[in-house]
Amino acid sequence: DAGITQSPRHKVTETGTPVTLRCHQTENHRYMYWYRQDPGHGLRLIHYSYGVKDTDKGEVSDGYSVSRSKTEDFLLTLESATSSQTSVYFCAISEGPGRSEQYFGPGTRLTVT
Amino acid sequence: AQTVTQSQPEMSVQEAETVTLSCTYDTSESDYYLFWYKQPPSRQMILVIRQEAYKQQNATENRFSVNFQKAAKSFSLKISDSQLGDAAMYFCAYRAMNRDDKIIFGKGTRLHILP
């Protein structure tokens, strides 16, 4: 299994509070991704990173920001959580150009009340 | 824009039987990858099988095989000798070959294995 961990694994928070989810990898892969999974939608890309300090938006990036200061860590921040951001969040990694597979972390279940 | 469609929200199969999950996709790209991912109740996303669009030969991985029809933009997954551990949500997914951003996922098919 690819060395990907996510923390926390579960979180309950209140509307309007900031939340940061962490993805940590031990594979030294260049690319990292954040997806959210919702019933009826499959997985949708929030943001991704193609190197330290290099990030770009995915299809559902509104309300989210990311940061990557080290190769191994990719942070997802909800500046002011809303109930619509209740979801399961997955981090994924990929080696980069020419490597097709993305490997997924175990997921974080976030509930915003 | 690329899309991936799984028309079967749920399916059931008797243990030891064979089942086929359907997937169609739409793209204007000529080079791409197609995947099937499995998500068991543990929620972990597990890569089951991968197909490169330039390869005519269908990919196989033990009891899992695909029927890749490039002209029809169809990519079905066949599971032979179904086992109880195959019960999961299965996602069909697409990725353009020369891009490194997202994988596009279908909405999934939940597979039940009947003992």
Tab-separated table of C-alpha atoms in Angstrom:
chain	number	residue	atom	x	y	z
A	1	ASP	CA	0.000	0.000	0.000
A	2	ALA	CA	1.154	3.529	-0.784
A	3	GLY	CA	2.224	5.419	2.325
A	4	ILE	CA	-0.554	7.966	2.616
A	5	THR	CA	-2.112	9.068	5.872
A	6	GLN	CA	-4.843	11.574	6.542
A	7	SER	CA	-5.603	13.366	9.769
A	8	PRO	CA	-7.964	13.600	11.412
A	9	ARG	CA	-9.946	10.579	10.243
A	10	HIS	CA	-13.183	11.959	11.641
A	11	LYS	CA	-14.169	15.455	12.611
A	12	VAL	CA	-17.331	17.195	13.689
A	13	THR	CA	-17.296	20.964	13.619
A	14	GLU	CA	-19.729	23.858	13.730
A	15	THR	CA	-20.734	26.124	10.892
A	16	GLY	CA	-18.419	29.085	10.537
A	17	THR	CA	-15.353	27.523	12.151
A	18	PRO	CA	-12.081	26.992	10.275
A	19	VAL	CA	-10.992	23.431	9.598
A	20	THR	CA	-7.697	22.055	8.303
A	21	LEU	CA	-7.247	18.543	7.003
A	22	ARG	CA	-3.797	17.088	6.559
A	23	CYS	CA	-2.475	14.623	4.025
A	24	HIS	CA	0.952	13.116	4.589
A	25	GLN	CA	2.845	10.857	2.182
A	26	THR	CA	6.054	8.899	2.512
A	27	GLU	CA	6.395	8.067	-1.202
A	28	ASN	CA	8.074	11.308	-2.312
A	29	HIS	CA	5.507	11.648	-5.094
A	30	ARG	CA	5.358	14.991	-6.828
A	31	TYR	CA	1.606	15.260	-7.291
A	32	MET	CA	-0.982	15.417	-4.546
A	33	TYR	CA	-4.751	15.847	-4.773
A	34	TRP	CA	-7.766	16.541	-2.632
A	35	TYR	CA	-11.138	15.067	-3.592
A	36	ARG	CA	-14.503	15.058	-1.922
A	37	GLN	CA	-16.938	12.187	-2.119
A	38	ASP	CA	-20.667	12.708	-1.859
A	39	PRO	CA	-23.529	10.291	-2.521
A	40	GLY	CA	-24.576	10.419	-6.159
A	41	HIS	CA	-21.496	12.383	-7.232
A	42	GLY	CA	-18.590	9.978	-7.092
A	43	LEU	CA	-15.315	11.768	-6.326
A	44	ARG	CA	-14.747	15.341	-7.379
A	45	LEU	CA	-11.431	17.177	-7.434
A	46	ILE	CA	-11.089	20.149	-5.084
A	47	HIS	CA	-7.445	21.205	-5.537
A	48	TYR	CA	-4.219	19.593	-6.555
A	49	SER	CA	-0.510	20.273	-6.261
A	50	TYR	CA	2.225	19.568	-8.781
A	51	GLY	CA	5.095	20.519	-6.514
A	52	VAL	CA	6.050	22.417	-3.389
A	53	LYS	CA	4.161	25.718	-3.396
A	54	ASP	CA	2.574	24.843	-6.769
A	55	THR	CA	-1.162	24.324	-6.609
A	56	ASP	CA	-4.178	24.635	-8.874
A	57	LYS	CA	-7.940	24.497	-8.608
A	58	GLY	CA	-10.183	21.584	-9.374
A	59	GLU	CA	-13.857	21.557	-10.264
A	60	VAL	CA	-15.241	22.226	-6.760
A	61	SER	CA	-12.673	24.598	-5.243
A	62	ASP	CA	-14.989	27.323	-3.902
A	63	GLY	CA	-14.704	27.614	-0.125
A	64	TYR	CA	-11.444	25.668	0.038
A	65	SER	CA	-7.781	26.616	0.056
A	66	VAL	CA	-4.656	24.471	0.058
A	67	SER	CA	-1.015	24.748	0.909
A	68	ARG	CA	2.022	22.634	0.289
A	69	SER	CA	5.229	23.760	1.980
A	70	LYS	CA	6.878	20.327	1.923
A	71	THR	CA	6.778	17.485	-0.567
A	72	GLU	CA	5.213	15.154	1.958
A	73	ASP	CA	2.396	17.353	3.271
A	74	PHE	CA	-0.676	18.794	1.547
A	75	LEU	CA	-3.141	20.755	3.665
A	76	LEU	CA	-6.772	21.455	2.850
A	77	THR	CA	-8.395	24.359	4.695
A	78	LEU	CA	-12.028	25.275	4.991
A	79	GLU	CA	-11.816	28.902	6.055
A	80	SER	CA	-15.392	29.019	7.343
A	81	ALA	CA	-17.057	25.629	7.253
A	82	THR	CA	-20.600	25.305	5.907
A	83	SER	CA	-23.040	22.400	6.072
A	84	SER	CA	-22.599	21.856	2.322
A	85	GLN	CA	-18.996	20.896	3.050
A	86	THR	CA	-20.083	17.875	5.057
A	87	SER	CA	-18.438	15.095	3.082
A	88	VAL	CA	-15.753	12.463	2.967
A	89	TYR	CA	-12.431	13.913	1.865
A	90	PHE	CA	-9.781	11.865	0.122
A	91	CYS	CA	-6.182	12.706	-0.513
A	92	ALA	CA	-4.408	11.058	-3.439
A	93	ILE	CA	-0.859	11.016	-4.769
A	94	SER	CA	0.735	10.371	-8.132
A	95	GLU	CA	4.309	10.137	-9.323
A	96	GLY	CA	3.747	12.635	-12.094
A	97	PRO	CA	4.014	12.896	-15.887
A	98	GLY	CA	3.573	9.579	-17.620
A	99	ARG	CA	2.426	7.798	-14.481
A	100	SER	CA	-1.252	7.192	-14.678
A	101	GLU	CA	-2.287	5.883	-11.294
A	102	GLN	CA	-3.399	7.897	-8.329
A	103	TYR	CA	-3.181	6.220	-4.935
A	104	PHE	CA	-5.659	7.199	-2.292
A	105	GLY	CA	-5.488	7.802	1.427
A	106	PRO	CA	-8.022	6.341	3.861
A	107	GLY	CA	-10.317	9.378	3.832
A	108	THR	CA	-11.548	11.892	6.408
A	109	ARG	CA	-15.202	12.098	7.315
A	110	LEU	CA	-16.105	15.720	8.074
A	111	THR	CA	-19.445	16.713	9.517
A	112	VAL	CA	-20.381	20.379	9.745
A	113	THR	CA	-23.319	21.009	12.090
B	1	ALA	CA	-15.595	18.142	-21.267
B	2	GLN	CA	-14.907	14.554	-20.394
B	3	THR	CA	-17.646	12.595	-18.652
B	4	VAL	CA	-17.939	9.101	-17.239
B	5	THR	CA	-21.319	7.408	-16.930
B	6	GLN	CA	-22.224	4.323	-14.935
B	7	SER	CA	-25.824	3.500	-15.680
B	8	GLN	CA	-26.285	0.805	-13.031
B	9	PRO	CA	-26.507	2.292	-9.508
B	10	GLU	CA	-26.763	-1.175	-7.950
B	11	MET	CA	-26.279	-4.753	-9.023
B	12	SER	CA	-26.459	-8.139	-7.363
B	13	VAL	CA	-24.791	-11.411	-8.259
B	14	GLN	CA	-24.803	-14.857	-6.771
B	15	GLU	CA	-21.555	-15.987	-5.209
B	16	ALA	CA	-19.328	-17.846	-7.727
B	17	GLU	CA	-21.216	-16.366	-10.678
B	18	THR	CA	-19.976	-13.790	-13.191
B	19	VAL	CA	-21.114	-10.179	-13.286
B	20	THR	CA	-20.441	-7.313	-15.682
B	21	LEU	CA	-20.475	-3.663	-14.664
B	22	SER	CA	-21.016	-1.119	-17.409
B	23	CYS	CA	-19.279	2.172	-18.044
B	24	THR	CA	-19.347	4.632	-20.901
B	25	TYR	CA	-17.309	7.772	-21.288
B	26	ASP	CA	-17.043	10.761	-23.515
B	27	THR	CA	-13.829	12.425	-24.596
B	28	SER	CA	-12.273	14.090	-27.600
B	29	GLU	CA	-8.805	12.931	-26.572
B	30	SER	CA	-7.132	10.051	-28.372
B	31	ASP	CA	-4.747	9.046	-25.610
B	32	TYR	CA	-6.056	8.316	-22.156
B	33	TYR	CA	-6.290	5.825	-19.330
B	34	LEU	CA	-9.345	4.105	-17.962
B	35	PHE	CA	-9.610	2.600	-14.515
B	36	TRP	CA	-11.870	0.640	-12.267
B	37	TYR	CA	-11.576	1.433	-8.576
B	38	LYS	CA	-13.159	-0.580	-5.794
B	39	GLN	CA	-14.380	1.002	-2.561
B	40	PRO	CA	-15.313	-1.562	0.099
B	41	PRO	CA	-17.110	-0.607	3.324
B	42	SER	CA	-13.720	0.361	4.789
B	43	ARG	CA	-13.932	3.345	2.410
B	44	GLN	CA	-10.432	2.759	1.027
B	45	MET	CA	-10.167	3.389	-2.719
B	46	ILE	CA	-8.424	0.426	-4.333
B	47	LEU	CA	-7.268	0.333	-7.948
B	48	VAL	CA	-8.646	-2.830	-9.541
B	49	ILE	CA	-7.544	-2.552	-13.136
B	50	ARG	CA	-6.131	-0.092	-15.648
B	51	GLN	CA	-6.422	0.143	-19.424
B	52	GLU	CA	-4.359	2.316	-21.747
B	53	ALA	CA	-6.434	3.528	-24.699
B	54	TYR	CA	-3.676	2.810	-27.204
B	55	LYS	CA	-3.654	-0.865	-26.274
B	56	GLN	CA	-6.119	-3.032	-28.159
B	57	GLN	CA	-5.715	-5.945	-25.774
B	58	ASN	CA	-8.133	-5.937	-22.888
B	59	ALA	CA	-6.531	-5.750	-19.447
B	60	THR	CA	-6.948	-8.612	-16.996
B	61	GLU	CA	-6.089	-8.989	-13.318
B	62	ASN	CA	-6.863	-12.430	-11.969
B	63	ARG	CA	-10.683	-12.670	-11.786
B	64	PHE	CA	-11.140	-9.142	-13.119
B	65	SER	CA	-11.131	-8.300	-16.802
B	66	VAL	CA	-12.363	-5.469	-18.963
B	67	ASN	CA	-14.075	-5.178	-22.310
B	68	PHE	CA	-12.664	-2.009	-23.841
B	69	GLN	CA	-14.461	-0.773	-26.947
B	70	LYS	CA	-12.690	2.433	-27.952
B	71	ALA	CA	-14.937	3.362	-30.855
B	72	ALA	CA	-18.035	2.879	-28.735
B	73	LYS	CA	-16.363	4.578	-25.738
B	74	SER	CA	-17.324	1.678	-23.562
B	75	PHE	CA	-15.323	0.142	-20.716
B	76	SER	CA	-17.046	-2.658	-18.814
B	77	LEU	CA	-15.663	-4.675	-15.913
B	78	LYS	CA	-16.242	-8.411	-15.666
B	79	ILE	CA	-15.813	-10.143	-12.345
B	80	SER	CA	-15.596	-13.911	-12.606
B	81	ASP	CA	-16.215	-16.366	-9.775
B	82	SER	CA	-17.654	-13.607	-7.579
B	83	GLN	CA	-16.644	-13.738	-3.937
B	84	LEU	CA	-18.177	-12.192	-0.845
B	85	GLY	CA	-15.158	-9.891	-0.600
B	86	ASP	CA	-16.038	-8.377	-3.962
B	87	ALA	CA	-19.002	-6.596	-2.410
B	88	ALA	CA	-18.216	-2.908	-2.752
B	89	MET	CA	-18.875	0.275	-4.667
B	90	TYR	CA	-17.108	0.214	-8.019
B	91	PHE	CA	-16.072	3.397	-9.786
B	92	CYS	CA	-15.155	3.719	-13.418
B	93	ALA	CA	-12.661	6.512	-14.023
B	94	TYR	CA	-10.906	8.342	-16.845
B	95	ARG	CA	-7.695	10.284	-17.098
B	96	ALA	CA	-6.207	12.017	-20.132
B	97	MET	CA	-2.748	10.635	-20.820
B	98	ASN	CA	-0.769	13.840	-20.978
B	99	ARG	CA	-2.401	15.612	-18.101
B	100	ASP	CA	-1.638	15.294	-14.441
B	101	ASP	CA	-4.597	16.843	-12.833
B	102	LYS	CA	-7.764	15.070	-12.130
B	103	ILE	CA	-9.156	11.648	-12.647
B	104	ILE	CA	-12.806	11.891	-13.644
B	105	PHE	CA	-14.992	9.411	-11.807
B	106	GLY	CA	-18.379	7.963	-12.572
B	107	LYS	CA	-20.990	7.962	-9.839
B	108	GLY	CA	-20.404	4.346	-8.970
B	109	THR	CA	-22.155	0.976	-9.015
B	110	ARG	CA	-22.843	-0.768	-5.728
B	111	LEU	CA	-22.276	-4.502	-6.109
B	112	HIS	CA	-23.961	-6.956	-3.751
B	113	ILE	CA	-22.808	-10.555	-3.541
B	114	LEU	CA	-25.533	-13.019	-2.605
B	115	PRO	CA	-24.364	-16.084	-0.677
